PDB file of C-alpha atoms in Angstrom:
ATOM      1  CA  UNK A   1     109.829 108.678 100.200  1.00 57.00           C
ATOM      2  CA  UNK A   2     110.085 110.008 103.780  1.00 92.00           C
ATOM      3  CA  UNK A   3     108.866 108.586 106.638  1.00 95.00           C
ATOM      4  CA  UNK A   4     105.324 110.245 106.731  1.00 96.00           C
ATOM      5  CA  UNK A   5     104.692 109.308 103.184  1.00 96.00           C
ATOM      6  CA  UNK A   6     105.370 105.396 104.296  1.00 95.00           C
ATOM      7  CA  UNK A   7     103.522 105.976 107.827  1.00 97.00           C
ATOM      8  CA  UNK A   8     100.832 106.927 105.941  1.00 97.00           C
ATOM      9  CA  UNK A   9     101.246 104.073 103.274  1.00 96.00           C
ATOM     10  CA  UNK A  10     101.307 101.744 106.239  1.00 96.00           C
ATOM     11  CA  UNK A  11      98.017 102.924 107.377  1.00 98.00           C
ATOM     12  CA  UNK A  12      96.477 101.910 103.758  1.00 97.00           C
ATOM     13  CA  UNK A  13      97.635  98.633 104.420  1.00 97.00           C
ATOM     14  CA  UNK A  14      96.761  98.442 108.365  1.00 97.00           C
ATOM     15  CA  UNK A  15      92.927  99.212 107.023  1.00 97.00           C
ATOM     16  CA  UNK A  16      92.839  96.329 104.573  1.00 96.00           C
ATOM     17  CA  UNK A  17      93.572  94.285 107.507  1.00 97.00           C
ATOM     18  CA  UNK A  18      91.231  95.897 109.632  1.00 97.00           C
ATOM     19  CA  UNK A  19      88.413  95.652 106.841  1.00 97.00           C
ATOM     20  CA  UNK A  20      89.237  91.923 106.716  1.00 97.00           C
ATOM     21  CA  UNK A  21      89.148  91.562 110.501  1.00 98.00           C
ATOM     22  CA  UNK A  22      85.249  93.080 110.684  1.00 97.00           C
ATOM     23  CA  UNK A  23      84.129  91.304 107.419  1.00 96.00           C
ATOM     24  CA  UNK A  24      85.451  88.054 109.334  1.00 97.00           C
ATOM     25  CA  UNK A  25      84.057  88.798 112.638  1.00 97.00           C
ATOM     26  CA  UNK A  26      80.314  89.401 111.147  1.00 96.00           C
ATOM     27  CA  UNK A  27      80.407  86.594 109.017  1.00 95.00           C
ATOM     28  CA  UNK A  28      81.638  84.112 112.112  1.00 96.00           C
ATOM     29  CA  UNK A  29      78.768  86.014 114.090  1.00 95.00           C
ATOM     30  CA  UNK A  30      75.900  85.195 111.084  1.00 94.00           C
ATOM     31  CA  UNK A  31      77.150  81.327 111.656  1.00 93.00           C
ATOM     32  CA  UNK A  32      79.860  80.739 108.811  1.00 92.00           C
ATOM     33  CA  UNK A  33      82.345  78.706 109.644  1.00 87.00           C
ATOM     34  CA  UNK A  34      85.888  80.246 108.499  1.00 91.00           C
ATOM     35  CA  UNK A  35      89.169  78.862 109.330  1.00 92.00           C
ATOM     36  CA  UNK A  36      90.046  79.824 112.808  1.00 94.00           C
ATOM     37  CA  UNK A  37      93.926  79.849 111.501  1.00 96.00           C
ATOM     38  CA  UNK A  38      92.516  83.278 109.360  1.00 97.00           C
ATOM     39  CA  UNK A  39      91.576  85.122 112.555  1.00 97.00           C
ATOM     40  CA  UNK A  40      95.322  83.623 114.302  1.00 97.00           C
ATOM     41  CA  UNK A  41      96.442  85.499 110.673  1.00 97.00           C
ATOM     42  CA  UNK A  42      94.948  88.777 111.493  1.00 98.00           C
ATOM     43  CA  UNK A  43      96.132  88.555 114.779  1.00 98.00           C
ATOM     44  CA  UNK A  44      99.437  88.313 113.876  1.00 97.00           C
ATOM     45  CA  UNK A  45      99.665  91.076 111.624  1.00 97.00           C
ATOM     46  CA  UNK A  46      98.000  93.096 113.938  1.00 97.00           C
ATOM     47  CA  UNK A  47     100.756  92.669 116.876  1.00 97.00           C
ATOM     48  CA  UNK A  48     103.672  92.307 114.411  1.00 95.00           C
ATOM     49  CA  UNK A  49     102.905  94.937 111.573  1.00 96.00           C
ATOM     50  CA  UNK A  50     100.161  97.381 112.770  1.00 96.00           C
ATOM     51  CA  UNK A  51     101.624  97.225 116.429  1.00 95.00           C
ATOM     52  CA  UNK A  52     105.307  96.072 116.431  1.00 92.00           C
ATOM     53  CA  UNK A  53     106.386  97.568 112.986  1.00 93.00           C
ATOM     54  CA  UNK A  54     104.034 100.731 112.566  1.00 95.00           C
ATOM     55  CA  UNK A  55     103.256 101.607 115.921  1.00 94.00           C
ATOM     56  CA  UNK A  56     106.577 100.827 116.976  1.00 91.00           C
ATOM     57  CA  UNK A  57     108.319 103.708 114.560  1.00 95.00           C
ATOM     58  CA  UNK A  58     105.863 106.081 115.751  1.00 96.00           C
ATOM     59  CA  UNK A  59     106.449 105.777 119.513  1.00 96.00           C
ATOM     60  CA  UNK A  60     110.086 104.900 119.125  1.00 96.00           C
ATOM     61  CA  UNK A  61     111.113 107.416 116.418  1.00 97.00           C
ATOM     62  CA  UNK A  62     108.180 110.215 115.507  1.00 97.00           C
ATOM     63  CA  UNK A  63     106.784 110.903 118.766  1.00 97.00           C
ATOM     64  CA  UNK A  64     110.260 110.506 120.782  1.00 97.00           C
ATOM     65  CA  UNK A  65     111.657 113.603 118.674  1.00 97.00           C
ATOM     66  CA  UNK A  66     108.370 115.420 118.904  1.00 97.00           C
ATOM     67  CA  UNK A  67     108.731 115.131 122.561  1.00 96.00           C
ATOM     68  CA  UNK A  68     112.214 116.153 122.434  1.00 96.00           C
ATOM     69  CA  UNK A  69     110.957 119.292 120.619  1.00 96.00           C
ATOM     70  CA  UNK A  70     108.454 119.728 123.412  1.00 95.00           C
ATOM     71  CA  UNK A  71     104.971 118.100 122.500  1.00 94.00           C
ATOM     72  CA  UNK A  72     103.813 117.066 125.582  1.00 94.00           C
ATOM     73  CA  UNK A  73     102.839 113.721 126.500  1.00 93.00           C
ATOM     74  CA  UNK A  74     101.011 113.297 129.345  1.00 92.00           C
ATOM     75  CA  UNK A  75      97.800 115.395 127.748  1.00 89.00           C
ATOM     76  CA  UNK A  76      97.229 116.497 124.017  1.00 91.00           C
ATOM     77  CA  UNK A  77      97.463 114.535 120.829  1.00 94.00           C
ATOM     78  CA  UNK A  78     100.406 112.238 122.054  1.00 95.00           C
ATOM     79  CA  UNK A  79      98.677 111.184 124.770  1.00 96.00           C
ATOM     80  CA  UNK A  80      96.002 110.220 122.880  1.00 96.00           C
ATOM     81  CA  UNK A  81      97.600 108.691 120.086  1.00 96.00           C
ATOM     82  CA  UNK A  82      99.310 106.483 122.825  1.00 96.00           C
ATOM     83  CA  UNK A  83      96.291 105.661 124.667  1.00 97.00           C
ATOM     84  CA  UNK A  84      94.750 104.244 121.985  1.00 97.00           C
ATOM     85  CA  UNK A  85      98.169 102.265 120.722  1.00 97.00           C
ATOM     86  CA  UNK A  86      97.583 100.690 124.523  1.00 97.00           C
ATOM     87  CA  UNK A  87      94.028 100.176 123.672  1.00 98.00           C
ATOM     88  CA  UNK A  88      94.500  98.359 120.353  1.00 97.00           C
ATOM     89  CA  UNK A  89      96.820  95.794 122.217  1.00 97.00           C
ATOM     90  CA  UNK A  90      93.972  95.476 124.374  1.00 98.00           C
ATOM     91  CA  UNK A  91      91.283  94.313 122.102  1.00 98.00           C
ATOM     92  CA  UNK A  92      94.249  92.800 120.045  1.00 98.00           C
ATOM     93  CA  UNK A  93      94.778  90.403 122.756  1.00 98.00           C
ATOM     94  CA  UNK A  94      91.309  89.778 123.049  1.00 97.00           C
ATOM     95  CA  UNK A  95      90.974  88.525 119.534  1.00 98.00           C
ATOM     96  CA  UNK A  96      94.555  86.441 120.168  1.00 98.00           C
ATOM     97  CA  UNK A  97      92.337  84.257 123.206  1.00 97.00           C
ATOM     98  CA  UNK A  98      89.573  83.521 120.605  1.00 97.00           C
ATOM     99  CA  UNK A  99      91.639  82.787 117.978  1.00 97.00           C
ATOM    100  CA  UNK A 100      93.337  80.156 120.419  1.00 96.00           C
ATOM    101  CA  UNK A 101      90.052  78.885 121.366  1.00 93.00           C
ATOM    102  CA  UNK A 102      89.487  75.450 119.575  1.00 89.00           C
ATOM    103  CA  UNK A 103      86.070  75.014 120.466  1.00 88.00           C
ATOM    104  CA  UNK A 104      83.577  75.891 117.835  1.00 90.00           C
ATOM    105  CA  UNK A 105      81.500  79.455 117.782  1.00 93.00           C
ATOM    106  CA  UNK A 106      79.198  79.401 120.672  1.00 94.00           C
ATOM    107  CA  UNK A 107      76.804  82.390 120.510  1.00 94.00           C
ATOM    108  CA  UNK A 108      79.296  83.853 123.486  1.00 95.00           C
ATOM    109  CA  UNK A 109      82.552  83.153 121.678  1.00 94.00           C
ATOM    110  CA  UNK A 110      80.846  84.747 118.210  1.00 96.00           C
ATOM    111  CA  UNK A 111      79.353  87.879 120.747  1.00 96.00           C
ATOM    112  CA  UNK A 112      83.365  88.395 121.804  1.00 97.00           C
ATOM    113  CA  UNK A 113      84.904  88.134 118.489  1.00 97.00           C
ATOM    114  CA  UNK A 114      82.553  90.742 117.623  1.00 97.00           C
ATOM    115  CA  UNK A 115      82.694  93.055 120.124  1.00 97.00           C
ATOM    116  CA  UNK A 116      86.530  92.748 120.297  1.00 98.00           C
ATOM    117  CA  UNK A 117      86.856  92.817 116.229  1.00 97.00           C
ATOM    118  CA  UNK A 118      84.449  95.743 115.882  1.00 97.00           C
ATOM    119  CA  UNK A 119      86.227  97.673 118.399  1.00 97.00           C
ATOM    120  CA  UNK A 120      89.489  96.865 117.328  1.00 98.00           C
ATOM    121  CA  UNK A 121      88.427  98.225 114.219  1.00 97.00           C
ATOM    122  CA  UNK A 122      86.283 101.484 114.671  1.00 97.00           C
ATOM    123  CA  UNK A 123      89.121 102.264 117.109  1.00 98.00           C
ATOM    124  CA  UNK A 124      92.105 102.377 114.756  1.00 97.00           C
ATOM    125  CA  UNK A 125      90.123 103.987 111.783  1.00 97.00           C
ATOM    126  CA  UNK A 126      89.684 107.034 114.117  1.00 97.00           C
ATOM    127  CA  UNK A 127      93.161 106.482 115.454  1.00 97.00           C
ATOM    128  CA  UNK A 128      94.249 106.574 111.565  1.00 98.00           C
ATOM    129  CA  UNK A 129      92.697 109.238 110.707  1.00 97.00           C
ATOM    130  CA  UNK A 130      93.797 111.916 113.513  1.00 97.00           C
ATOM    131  CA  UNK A 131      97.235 110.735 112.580  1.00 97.00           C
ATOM    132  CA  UNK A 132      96.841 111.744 108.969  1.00 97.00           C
ATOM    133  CA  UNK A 133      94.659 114.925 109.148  1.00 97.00           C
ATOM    134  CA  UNK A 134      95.994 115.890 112.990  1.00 96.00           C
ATOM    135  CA  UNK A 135      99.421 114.320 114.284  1.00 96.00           C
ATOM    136  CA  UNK A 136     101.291 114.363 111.060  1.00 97.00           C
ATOM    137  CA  UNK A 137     100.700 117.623 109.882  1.00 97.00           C
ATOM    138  CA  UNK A 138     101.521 118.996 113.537  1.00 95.00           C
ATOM    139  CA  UNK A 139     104.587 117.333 113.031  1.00 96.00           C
ATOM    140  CA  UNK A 140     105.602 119.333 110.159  1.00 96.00           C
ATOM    141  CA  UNK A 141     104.780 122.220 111.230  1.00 96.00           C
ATOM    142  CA  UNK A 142     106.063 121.964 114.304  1.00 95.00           C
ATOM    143  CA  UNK A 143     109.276 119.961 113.984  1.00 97.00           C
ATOM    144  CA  UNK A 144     112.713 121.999 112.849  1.00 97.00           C
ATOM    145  CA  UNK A 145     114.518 120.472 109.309  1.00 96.00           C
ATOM    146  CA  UNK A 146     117.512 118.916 112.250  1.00 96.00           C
ATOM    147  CA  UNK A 147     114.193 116.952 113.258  1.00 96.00           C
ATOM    148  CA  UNK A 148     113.726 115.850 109.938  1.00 96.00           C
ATOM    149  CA  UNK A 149     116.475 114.954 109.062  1.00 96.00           C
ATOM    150  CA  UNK A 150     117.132 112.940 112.517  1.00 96.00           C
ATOM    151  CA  UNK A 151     113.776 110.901 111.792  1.00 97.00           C
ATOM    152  CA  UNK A 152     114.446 110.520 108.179  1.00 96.00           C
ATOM    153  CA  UNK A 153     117.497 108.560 109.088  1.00 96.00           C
ATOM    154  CA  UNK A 154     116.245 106.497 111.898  1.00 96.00           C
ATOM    155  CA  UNK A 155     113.512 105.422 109.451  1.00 93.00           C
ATOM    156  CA  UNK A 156     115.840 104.616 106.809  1.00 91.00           C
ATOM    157  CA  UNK A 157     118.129 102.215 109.287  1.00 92.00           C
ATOM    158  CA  UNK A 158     114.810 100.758 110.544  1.00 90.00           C
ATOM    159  CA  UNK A 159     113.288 100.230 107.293  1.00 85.00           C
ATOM    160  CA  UNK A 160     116.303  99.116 105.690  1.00 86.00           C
ATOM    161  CA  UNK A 161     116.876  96.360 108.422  1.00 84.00           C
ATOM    162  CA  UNK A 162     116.950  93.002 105.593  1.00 81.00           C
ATOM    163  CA  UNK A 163     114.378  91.163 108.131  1.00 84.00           C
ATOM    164  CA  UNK A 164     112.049  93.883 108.770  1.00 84.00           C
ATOM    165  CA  UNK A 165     111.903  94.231 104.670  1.00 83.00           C
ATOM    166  CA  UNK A 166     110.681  90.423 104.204  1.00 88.00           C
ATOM    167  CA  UNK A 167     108.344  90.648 107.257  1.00 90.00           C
ATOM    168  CA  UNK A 168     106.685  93.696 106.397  1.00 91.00           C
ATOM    169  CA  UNK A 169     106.203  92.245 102.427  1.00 92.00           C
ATOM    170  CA  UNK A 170     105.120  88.906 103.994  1.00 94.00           C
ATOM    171  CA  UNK A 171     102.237  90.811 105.954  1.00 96.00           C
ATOM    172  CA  UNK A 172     101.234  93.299 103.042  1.00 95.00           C
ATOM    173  CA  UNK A 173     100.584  90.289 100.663  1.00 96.00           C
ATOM    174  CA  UNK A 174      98.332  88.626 103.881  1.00 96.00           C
ATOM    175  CA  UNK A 175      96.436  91.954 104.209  1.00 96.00           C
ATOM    176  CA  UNK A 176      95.720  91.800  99.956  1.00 96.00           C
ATOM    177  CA  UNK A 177      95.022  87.751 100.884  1.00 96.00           C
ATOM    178  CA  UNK A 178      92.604  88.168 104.060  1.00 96.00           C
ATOM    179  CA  UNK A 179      91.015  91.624 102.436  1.00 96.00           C
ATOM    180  CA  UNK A 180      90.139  89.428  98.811  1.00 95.00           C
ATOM    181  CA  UNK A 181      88.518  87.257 101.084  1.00 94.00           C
ATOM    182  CA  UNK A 182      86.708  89.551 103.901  1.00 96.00           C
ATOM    183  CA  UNK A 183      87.240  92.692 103.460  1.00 91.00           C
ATOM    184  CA  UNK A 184      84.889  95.117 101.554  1.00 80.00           C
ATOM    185  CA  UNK A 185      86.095  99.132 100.506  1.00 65.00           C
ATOM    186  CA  UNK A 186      84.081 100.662 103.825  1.00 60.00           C
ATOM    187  CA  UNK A 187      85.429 103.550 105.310  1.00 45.00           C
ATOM    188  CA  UNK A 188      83.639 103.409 108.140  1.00 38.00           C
ATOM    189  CA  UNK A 189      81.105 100.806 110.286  1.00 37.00           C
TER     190      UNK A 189
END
């Protein structure tokens, strides 16, 4: 499989998650009380998979050798793409201070997790889709086979790494977990 294939796998999964996330956000808002140890849950595998493990081979791997081969990244698709990697972490950490909280829901705490989880997740099924339909076919068109074949490695020594392997199983079975229980097959909000 090469490494847009499992980018684009990875994306599947990151959407679960994010269809989780909103199904748990307007539930809390309509007064349910759900563990607050499910929204710690998405926060984690937003900053350690969707962030740290997916984003993380983009910017370190993908878009370093597309900028090598001279994408620009200070306007264009990388610099959106990046933008809206810093924005994610944004609302991401949001969501981390309310899932911290151990006071119950007040109106303003249920208003937040809204705003931040709604955001959070119109923002990265845009983001997700210019990747697939934009970025990644840009990519191949515009990277040589030496590029390939340069990424293609770096994503098999990353993705063969034993601990990234168990972490990145652990969080796909929590995505399948927290979707089964929030999520619902929308594509968009």
């Amino acid at each position: 499989m090469n490494s847009l294939q499992v980018l684009m796998e990875e994306h599947r999964v990151i959407e679960r998650a994010i269809s989780a996330l909103a199904g748990y956000a307007r539930a809390v808002a309509r007064g349910a009380d759900h563990p607050r140890q499910d929204l710690a849950d998405l926060v984690n595998f937003l900053q350690d998979y969707a962030d740290a493990h997916h984003h993380g081979k983009e910017e370190d791997i993908l878009f370093r050798v597309m900028i090598e081969h001279g994408m620009p990244v200070d306007g264009g698709p990388l610099a959106v793409m990046l933008a809206e990697h810093t924005e994610g972490r944004r609302l991401t950490s949001a969501l981390a201070e309310l899932a911290a909280e151990e006071s119950a829901w007040s109106s303003e705490r249920q208003r937040r997790l809204l705003l931040a989880a709604m955001g959070y997740a119109q923002l990265l099924r845009g983001h997700i889709q210019k990747e697939d339909r934009v970025l990644y076919p840009m990519a191949t068109q515009m990277l040589p086979e030496s590029a390939w074949q340069q990424i293609e490695s770096e994503f098999s020594a990353f993705q063969a790494e034993p601990q990234r392997v168990d972490q990145a199983t652990r969080f796909e079975r929590l995505a399948a977990d927290l979707f089964a229980r929030y999520g619902t097959d929308e594509v968009a909000l």
